[in-house]
Amino acid sequence: MKFSAAAGALFAVASSASTVYGFTPSSSLSAFTSSRNVPTPRLLDPAAAYRSPSTALRMSATFTVGVVGATGAVGKEIVGCLEKRSFPVGNLRIFGSKRSAGREVDTDFGKVTVELFSEDAARECDVVFLAVDGDFSLAHAENICAGDGPVVIDNSSAFRYKEGIPLVVPEINAETTKGKKLIANPNCTTAIGLMAVWPLHKLFGLKKMLMSVRLSSTPAKKSHGCSSLFN
């Protein structure tokens, strides 16, 4: 489940899906190329997008990518997605709290030292993933992407219902990211469900869907009122 949430946030590398859904492999990269004056990454072999996701994004441009909260469970999965999907990372920057700052993290992009988060440091990136809680995102996301700041992809619930901020499942509505600096990520259940339902909606036109969800509860949540579930 946590992997799906991280993968959903990674909208820019997820659009190597089939042409059945009517979009191109590089369409969802438009947000950071149009708003940051970065050359649009070019697929060296466009046909590869439909053969192998792991090789689809061999691009000529690279990005400085920041991950805030990368030492947490979702943040680690975002870094893992960047590695597995061959996203063109020229420089990976990992931001954390005072407790995490100074630690070294081994990645496919080399050994990265965790930096103490600051808005100014995050604004030096081309794209920033926020793997943090909603309060943190509300306090910092809009400041990070303001003006000539980077594109921010927020994995929390902070902006999911805010007008003007696209809520994106890349295989469905990647085109809504064009010209946007702040992008919201739906929760993992929504992303998974919509991936299955979207083709049906396009074919038949669904009016309503009811979903019953059972989310896991881990030992880490015992301190948050879930102790009764373990008795």
PDB file of C-alpha atoms in Angstrom, residues 1-225:
ATOM      1  CA  MET A   1       0.000   0.000   0.000  1.00  0.00           C
ATOM      2  CA  LYS A   2       2.738   2.475   0.899  1.00  0.00           C
ATOM      3  CA  PHE A   3       4.501   1.657  -2.381  1.00  0.00           C
ATOM      4  CA  SER A   4       1.367   2.518  -4.322  1.00  0.00           C
ATOM      5  CA  ALA A   5       1.119   5.883  -2.573  1.00  0.00           C
ATOM      6  CA  ALA A   6       4.707   6.700  -3.441  1.00  0.00           C
ATOM      7  CA  ALA A   7       4.321   5.466  -6.996  1.00  0.00           C
ATOM      8  CA  GLY A   8       1.233   7.622  -7.413  1.00  0.00           C
ATOM      9  CA  ALA A   9       3.185  10.683  -6.347  1.00  0.00           C
ATOM     10  CA  LEU A  10       5.835   9.877  -8.902  1.00  0.00           C
ATOM     11  CA  PHE A  11       3.522  11.020 -11.704  1.00  0.00           C
ATOM     12  CA  ALA A  12       6.362  12.111 -13.932  1.00  0.00           C
ATOM     13  CA  VAL A  13       7.738   8.619 -14.438  1.00  0.00           C
ATOM     14  CA  ALA A  14       4.473   6.725 -14.461  1.00  0.00           C
ATOM     15  CA  SER A  15       3.239   7.644 -17.910  1.00  0.00           C
ATOM     16  CA  SER A  16       4.813   4.765 -19.822  1.00  0.00           C
ATOM     17  CA  ALA A  17       1.413   3.042 -19.925  1.00  0.00           C
ATOM     18  CA  SER A  18      -0.325   1.725 -22.980  1.00  0.00           C
ATOM     19  CA  THR A  19      -1.547   4.039 -25.735  1.00  0.00           C
ATOM     20  CA  VAL A  20      -5.004   2.618 -25.068  1.00  0.00           C
ATOM     21  CA  TYR A  21      -5.520   5.479 -22.594  1.00  0.00           C
ATOM     22  CA  GLY A  22      -4.582   8.172 -25.074  1.00  0.00           C
ATOM     23  CA  PHE A  23      -1.521   9.964 -23.685  1.00  0.00           C
ATOM     24  CA  THR A  24       2.155  10.094 -24.510  1.00  0.00           C
ATOM     25  CA  PRO A  25       5.120   8.940 -22.396  1.00  0.00           C
ATOM     26  CA  SER A  26       6.463  12.439 -21.847  1.00  0.00           C
ATOM     27  CA  SER A  27       3.166  14.302 -21.388  1.00  0.00           C
ATOM     28  CA  SER A  28       3.289  14.346 -17.608  1.00  0.00           C
ATOM     29  CA  LEU A  29       6.728  15.922 -17.539  1.00  0.00           C
ATOM     30  CA  SER A  30       5.225  19.154 -18.788  1.00  0.00           C
ATOM     31  CA  ALA A  31       4.754  20.665 -15.345  1.00  0.00           C
ATOM     32  CA  PHE A  32       8.408  21.053 -14.529  1.00  0.00           C
ATOM     33  CA  THR A  33       9.598  21.733 -18.047  1.00  0.00           C
ATOM     34  CA  SER A  34       7.063  24.497 -18.744  1.00  0.00           C
ATOM     35  CA  SER A  35       7.328  26.213 -15.378  1.00  0.00           C
ATOM     36  CA  ARG A  36      11.101  25.964 -14.878  1.00  0.00           C
ATOM     37  CA  ASN A  37      12.309  26.606 -18.439  1.00  0.00           C
ATOM     38  CA  VAL A  38      13.941  23.192 -18.452  1.00  0.00           C
ATOM     39  CA  PRO A  39      14.340  21.508 -21.860  1.00  0.00           C
ATOM     40  CA  THR A  40      11.643  18.882 -22.346  1.00  0.00           C
ATOM     41  CA  PRO A  41      13.286  15.478 -21.802  1.00  0.00           C
ATOM     42  CA  ARG A  42      13.353  13.507 -25.037  1.00  0.00           C
ATOM     43  CA  LEU A  43      12.912   9.772 -25.275  1.00  0.00           C
ATOM     44  CA  LEU A  44      15.923   8.412 -27.126  1.00  0.00           C
ATOM     45  CA  ASP A  45      13.767   5.508 -28.252  1.00  0.00           C
ATOM     46  CA  PRO A  46      10.053   6.432 -28.009  1.00  0.00           C
ATOM     47  CA  ALA A  47       8.952   2.903 -28.841  1.00  0.00           C
ATOM     48  CA  ALA A  48      10.690   1.695 -25.685  1.00  0.00           C
ATOM     49  CA  ALA A  49       7.924   3.299 -23.638  1.00  0.00           C
ATOM     50  CA  TYR A  50       5.583   0.578 -24.761  1.00  0.00           C
ATOM     51  CA  ARG A  51       8.056  -2.272 -24.353  1.00  0.00           C
ATOM     52  CA  SER A  52       9.748  -1.833 -21.016  1.00  0.00           C
ATOM     53  CA  PRO A  53       8.965   0.737 -18.283  1.00  0.00           C
ATOM     54  CA  SER A  54      12.465   0.305 -16.861  1.00  0.00           C
ATOM     55  CA  THR A  55      14.067   1.594 -20.066  1.00  0.00           C
ATOM     56  CA  ALA A  56      11.365   3.954 -21.286  1.00  0.00           C
ATOM     57  CA  LEU A  57      12.758   7.124 -19.719  1.00  0.00           C
ATOM     58  CA  ARG A  58      16.260   7.382 -21.086  1.00  0.00           C
ATOM     59  CA  MET A  59      16.239  11.126 -21.448  1.00  0.00           C
ATOM     60  CA  SER A  60      18.614  13.812 -22.554  1.00  0.00           C
ATOM     61  CA  ALA A  61      17.798  16.231 -19.693  1.00  0.00           C
ATOM     62  CA  THR A  62      18.366  15.705 -15.986  1.00  0.00           C
ATOM     63  CA  PHE A  63      16.793  17.239 -12.910  1.00  0.00           C
ATOM     64  CA  THR A  64      17.784  18.168  -9.397  1.00  0.00           C
ATOM     65  CA  VAL A  65      15.243  16.253  -7.340  1.00  0.00           C
ATOM     66  CA  GLY A  66      14.522  16.867  -3.672  1.00  0.00           C
ATOM     67  CA  VAL A  67      12.689  14.468  -1.370  1.00  0.00           C
ATOM     68  CA  VAL A  68      11.483  15.841   1.952  1.00  0.00           C
ATOM     69  CA  GLY A  69      10.920  13.081   4.470  1.00  0.00           C
ATOM     70  CA  ALA A  70      13.018  10.591   2.539  1.00  0.00           C
ATOM     71  CA  THR A  71      14.048   8.671   5.653  1.00  0.00           C
ATOM     72  CA  GLY A  72      10.419   7.716   6.355  1.00  0.00           C
ATOM     73  CA  ALA A  73       8.561   4.760   4.839  1.00  0.00           C
ATOM     74  CA  VAL A  74       6.895   6.648   1.959  1.00  0.00           C
ATOM     75  CA  GLY A  75       9.952   8.805   1.304  1.00  0.00           C
ATOM     76  CA  LYS A  76      12.119   5.711   0.926  1.00  0.00           C
ATOM     77  CA  GLU A  77       9.662   4.311  -1.593  1.00  0.00           C
ATOM     78  CA  ILE A  78       9.743   7.550  -3.600  1.00  0.00           C
ATOM     79  CA  VAL A  79      13.524   7.295  -3.818  1.00  0.00           C
ATOM     80  CA  GLY A  80      13.091   3.655  -4.795  1.00  0.00           C
ATOM     81  CA  CYS A  81      10.689   4.638  -7.588  1.00  0.00           C
ATOM     82  CA  LEU A  82      13.161   7.186  -8.900  1.00  0.00           C
ATOM     83  CA  GLU A  83      15.759   4.421  -9.038  1.00  0.00           C
ATOM     84  CA  LYS A  84      13.579   1.695 -10.527  1.00  0.00           C
ATOM     85  CA  ARG A  85      11.944   3.856 -13.193  1.00  0.00           C
ATOM     86  CA  SER A  86      15.262   5.312 -14.407  1.00  0.00           C
ATOM     87  CA  PHE A  87      14.107   8.872 -13.781  1.00  0.00           C
ATOM     88  CA  PRO A  88      16.757  11.334 -15.069  1.00  0.00           C
ATOM     89  CA  VAL A  89      18.107  12.498 -11.714  1.00  0.00           C
ATOM     90  CA  GLY A  90      21.199  14.629 -12.103  1.00  0.00           C
ATOM     91  CA  ASN A  91      21.362  15.440  -8.400  1.00  0.00           C
ATOM     92  CA  LEU A  92      19.331  13.870  -5.588  1.00  0.00           C
ATOM     93  CA  ARG A  93      18.878  15.911  -2.429  1.00  0.00           C
ATOM     94  CA  ILE A  94      17.310  14.392   0.661  1.00  0.00           C
ATOM     95  CA  PHE A  95      15.862  16.623   3.368  1.00  0.00           C
ATOM     96  CA  GLY A  96      14.991  15.653   6.904  1.00  0.00           C
ATOM     97  CA  SER A  97      14.679  16.806  10.491  1.00  0.00           C
ATOM     98  CA  LYS A  98      17.483  17.644  12.903  1.00  0.00           C
ATOM     99  CA  ARG A  99      17.411  14.025  14.023  1.00  0.00           C
ATOM    100  CA  SER A 100      18.073  12.754  10.478  1.00  0.00           C
ATOM    101  CA  ALA A 101      20.354  15.518   9.192  1.00  0.00           C
ATOM    102  CA  GLY A 102      23.927  14.410   8.596  1.00  0.00           C
ATOM    103  CA  ARG A 103      23.089  10.761   7.981  1.00  0.00           C
ATOM    104  CA  GLU A 104      24.317   9.200   4.760  1.00  0.00           C
ATOM    105  CA  VAL A 105      21.913   7.264   2.546  1.00  0.00           C
ATOM    106  CA  ASP A 106      23.052   4.852  -0.163  1.00  0.00           C
ATOM    107  CA  THR A 107      21.122   5.268  -3.420  1.00  0.00           C
ATOM    108  CA  ASP A 108      21.599   4.314  -7.046  1.00  0.00           C
ATOM    109  CA  PHE A 109      22.536   7.951  -7.583  1.00  0.00           C
ATOM    110  CA  GLY A 110      25.381   7.701  -5.103  1.00  0.00           C
ATOM    111  CA  LYS A 111      25.760   8.284  -1.399  1.00  0.00           C
ATOM    112  CA  VAL A 112      23.556  11.194  -0.316  1.00  0.00           C
ATOM    113  CA  THR A 113      23.865  13.123   2.941  1.00  0.00           C
ATOM    114  CA  VAL A 114      20.555  14.070   4.530  1.00  0.00           C
ATOM    115  CA  GLU A 115      20.218  17.839   4.725  1.00  0.00           C
ATOM    116  CA  LEU A 116      18.317  19.759   7.369  1.00  0.00           C
ATOM    117  CA  PHE A 117      15.161  20.960   5.641  1.00  0.00           C
ATOM    118  CA  SER A 118      14.729  24.611   4.798  1.00  0.00           C
ATOM    119  CA  GLU A 119      12.508  26.252   2.223  1.00  0.00           C
ATOM    120  CA  ASP A 120      15.455  28.056   0.659  1.00  0.00           C
ATOM    121  CA  ALA A 121      17.361  24.786   0.172  1.00  0.00           C
ATOM    122  CA  ALA A 122      14.322  23.041  -1.292  1.00  0.00           C
ATOM    123  CA  ARG A 123      13.805  25.910  -3.746  1.00  0.00           C
ATOM    124  CA  GLU A 124      17.185  25.124  -5.309  1.00  0.00           C
ATOM    125  CA  CYS A 125      15.707  21.929  -6.790  1.00  0.00           C
ATOM    126  CA  ASP A 126      13.767  21.462 -10.039  1.00  0.00           C
ATOM    127  CA  VAL A 127      11.145  19.212  -8.458  1.00  0.00           C
ATOM    128  CA  VAL A 128      10.426  18.420  -4.816  1.00  0.00           C
ATOM    129  CA  PHE A 129       8.472  15.474  -3.444  1.00  0.00           C
ATOM    130  CA  LEU A 130       6.884  16.024  -0.032  1.00  0.00           C
ATOM    131  CA  ALA A 131       6.553  12.769   1.915  1.00  0.00           C
ATOM    132  CA  VAL A 132       5.367  14.500   5.067  1.00  0.00           C
ATOM    133  CA  ASP A 133       2.143  15.130   6.972  1.00  0.00           C
ATOM    134  CA  GLY A 134      -0.526  17.602   5.947  1.00  0.00           C
ATOM    135  CA  ASP A 135       0.405  20.257   8.489  1.00  0.00           C
ATOM    136  CA  PHE A 136       3.980  20.361   7.204  1.00  0.00           C
ATOM    137  CA  SER A 137       2.776  20.595   3.609  1.00  0.00           C
ATOM    138  CA  LEU A 138       0.356  23.403   4.435  1.00  0.00           C
ATOM    139  CA  ALA A 139       3.147  25.331   6.114  1.00  0.00           C
ATOM    140  CA  HIS A 140       5.776  24.938   3.392  1.00  0.00           C
ATOM    141  CA  ALA A 141       4.558  23.621   0.017  1.00  0.00           C
ATOM    142  CA  GLU A 142       3.282  26.891  -1.450  1.00  0.00           C
ATOM    143  CA  ASN A 143       6.332  28.804  -0.221  1.00  0.00           C
ATOM    144  CA  ILE A 144       8.665  26.296  -1.868  1.00  0.00           C
ATOM    145  CA  CYS A 145       7.028  26.525  -5.293  1.00  0.00           C
ATOM    146  CA  ALA A 146       6.294  30.271  -5.226  1.00  0.00           C
ATOM    147  CA  GLY A 147       7.728  32.447  -7.984  1.00  0.00           C
ATOM    148  CA  ASP A 148      10.606  30.706  -9.719  1.00  0.00           C
ATOM    149  CA  GLY A 149      10.610  27.839  -7.228  1.00  0.00           C
ATOM    150  CA  PRO A 150      10.439  24.162  -8.170  1.00  0.00           C
ATOM    151  CA  VAL A 151       7.435  22.024  -8.938  1.00  0.00           C
ATOM    152  CA  VAL A 152       6.169  20.464  -5.714  1.00  0.00           C
ATOM    153  CA  ILE A 153       4.413  17.087  -5.635  1.00  0.00           C
ATOM    154  CA  ASP A 154       2.668  16.662  -2.307  1.00  0.00           C
ATOM    155  CA  ASN A 155       1.894  13.192  -0.991  1.00  0.00           C
ATOM    156  CA  SER A 156      -0.265  14.379   1.926  1.00  0.00           C
ATOM    157  CA  SER A 157      -3.980  15.178   2.059  1.00  0.00           C
ATOM    158  CA  ALA A 158      -3.340  18.926   2.445  1.00  0.00           C
ATOM    159  CA  PHE A 159      -4.238  20.065  -1.077  1.00  0.00           C
ATOM    160  CA  ARG A 160      -6.421  17.262  -2.427  1.00  0.00           C
ATOM    161  CA  TYR A 161      -9.588  19.353  -2.355  1.00  0.00           C
ATOM    162  CA  LYS A 162      -8.127  22.787  -2.977  1.00  0.00           C
ATOM    163  CA  GLU A 163      -9.412  24.522  -6.083  1.00  0.00           C
ATOM    164  CA  GLY A 164      -6.754  25.190  -8.704  1.00  0.00           C
ATOM    165  CA  ILE A 165      -4.417  22.439  -7.528  1.00  0.00           C
ATOM    166  CA  PRO A 166      -4.617  19.318  -9.701  1.00  0.00           C
ATOM    167  CA  LEU A 167      -5.219  15.997  -7.987  1.00  0.00           C
ATOM    168  CA  VAL A 168      -3.346  13.643 -10.271  1.00  0.00           C
ATOM    169  CA  VAL A 169      -3.346   9.981 -11.137  1.00  0.00           C
ATOM    170  CA  PRO A 170      -0.850  10.141 -14.024  1.00  0.00           C
ATOM    171  CA  GLU A 171      -2.336   7.401 -16.159  1.00  0.00           C
ATOM    172  CA  ILE A 172      -5.671   9.239 -16.080  1.00  0.00           C
ATOM    173  CA  ASN A 173      -5.190  13.008 -15.979  1.00  0.00           C
ATOM    174  CA  ALA A 174      -1.491  13.804 -16.371  1.00  0.00           C
ATOM    175  CA  GLU A 175      -2.389  16.655 -18.729  1.00  0.00           C
ATOM    176  CA  THR A 176      -3.777  18.675 -15.796  1.00  0.00           C
ATOM    177  CA  THR A 177      -0.228  19.235 -14.544  1.00  0.00           C
ATOM    178  CA  LYS A 178       0.623  21.575 -17.421  1.00  0.00           C
ATOM    179  CA  GLY A 179       1.764  24.917 -16.075  1.00  0.00           C
ATOM    180  CA  LYS A 180       1.107  23.913 -12.460  1.00  0.00           C
ATOM    181  CA  LYS A 181       3.681  24.340  -9.704  1.00  0.00           C
ATOM    182  CA  LEU A 182       1.886  22.439  -6.924  1.00  0.00           C
ATOM    183  CA  ILE A 183       0.438  18.997  -7.566  1.00  0.00           C
ATOM    184  CA  ALA A 184      -1.557  16.857  -5.153  1.00  0.00           C
ATOM    185  CA  ASN A 185      -1.377  13.091  -4.920  1.00  0.00           C
ATOM    186  CA  PRO A 186      -4.482  11.020  -4.086  1.00  0.00           C
ATOM    187  CA  ASN A 187      -4.312   8.468  -1.339  1.00  0.00           C
ATOM    188  CA  CYS A 188      -3.171   4.968  -2.184  1.00  0.00           C
ATOM    189  CA  THR A 189      -6.642   3.404  -2.148  1.00  0.00           C
ATOM    190  CA  THR A 190      -7.964   6.008  -4.570  1.00  0.00           C
ATOM    191  CA  ALA A 191      -5.054   5.611  -6.965  1.00  0.00           C
ATOM    192  CA  ILE A 192      -5.351   1.823  -7.045  1.00  0.00           C
ATOM    193  CA  GLY A 193      -9.132   1.864  -7.423  1.00  0.00           C
ATOM    194  CA  LEU A 194      -9.176   4.427 -10.193  1.00  0.00           C
ATOM    195  CA  MET A 195      -6.583   2.559 -12.220  1.00  0.00           C
ATOM    196  CA  ALA A 196      -9.004  -0.354 -12.396  1.00  0.00           C
ATOM    197  CA  VAL A 197     -12.173   1.722 -12.865  1.00  0.00           C
ATOM    198  CA  TRP A 198     -10.943   4.325 -15.370  1.00  0.00           C
ATOM    199  CA  PRO A 199     -10.970   2.014 -18.439  1.00  0.00           C
ATOM    200  CA  LEU A 200     -14.494   0.881 -17.486  1.00  0.00           C
ATOM    201  CA  HIS A 201     -15.634   4.483 -17.135  1.00  0.00           C
ATOM    202  CA  LYS A 202     -14.253   5.357 -20.564  1.00  0.00           C
ATOM    203  CA  LEU A 203     -16.061   2.420 -22.123  1.00  0.00           C
ATOM    204  CA  PHE A 204     -19.379   2.482 -20.286  1.00  0.00           C
ATOM    205  CA  GLY A 205     -19.647   5.738 -18.270  1.00  0.00           C
ATOM    206  CA  LEU A 206     -19.898   5.014 -14.561  1.00  0.00           C
ATOM    207  CA  LYS A 207     -22.170   7.229 -12.452  1.00  0.00           C
ATOM    208  CA  LYS A 208     -21.365   6.080  -8.940  1.00  0.00           C
ATOM    209  CA  MET A 209     -18.985   3.737  -7.159  1.00  0.00           C
ATOM    210  CA  LEU A 210     -18.979   2.541  -3.554  1.00  0.00           C
ATOM    211  CA  MET A 211     -15.751   1.275  -2.032  1.00  0.00           C
ATOM    212  CA  SER A 212     -15.192  -0.389   1.327  1.00  0.00           C
ATOM    213  CA  VAL A 213     -11.575  -0.160   2.423  1.00  0.00           C
ATOM    214  CA  ARG A 214      -9.651  -2.107   5.053  1.00  0.00           C
ATOM    215  CA  LEU A 215      -6.344  -0.416   5.802  1.00  0.00           C
ATOM    216  CA  SER A 216      -3.573  -2.154   7.659  1.00  0.00           C
ATOM    217  CA  SER A 217      -2.538  -1.153  11.156  1.00  0.00           C
ATOM    218  CA  THR A 218       1.098  -1.644  12.063  1.00  0.00           C
ATOM    219  CA  PRO A 219       2.862  -1.744  15.438  1.00  0.00           C
ATOM    220  CA  ALA A 220       4.135   1.756  14.697  1.00  0.00           C
ATOM    221  CA  LYS A 221       0.565   3.024  15.140  1.00  0.00           C
ATOM    222  CA  LYS A 222       0.067   1.568  18.600  1.00  0.00           C
ATOM    223  CA  SER A 223       0.882   4.941  20.086  1.00  0.00           C
ATOM    224  CA  HIS A 224      -1.877   6.581  18.034  1.00  0.00           C
ATOM    225  CA  GLY A 225      -4.897   4.933  19.605  1.00  0.00           C
TER     226      GLY A 225
END
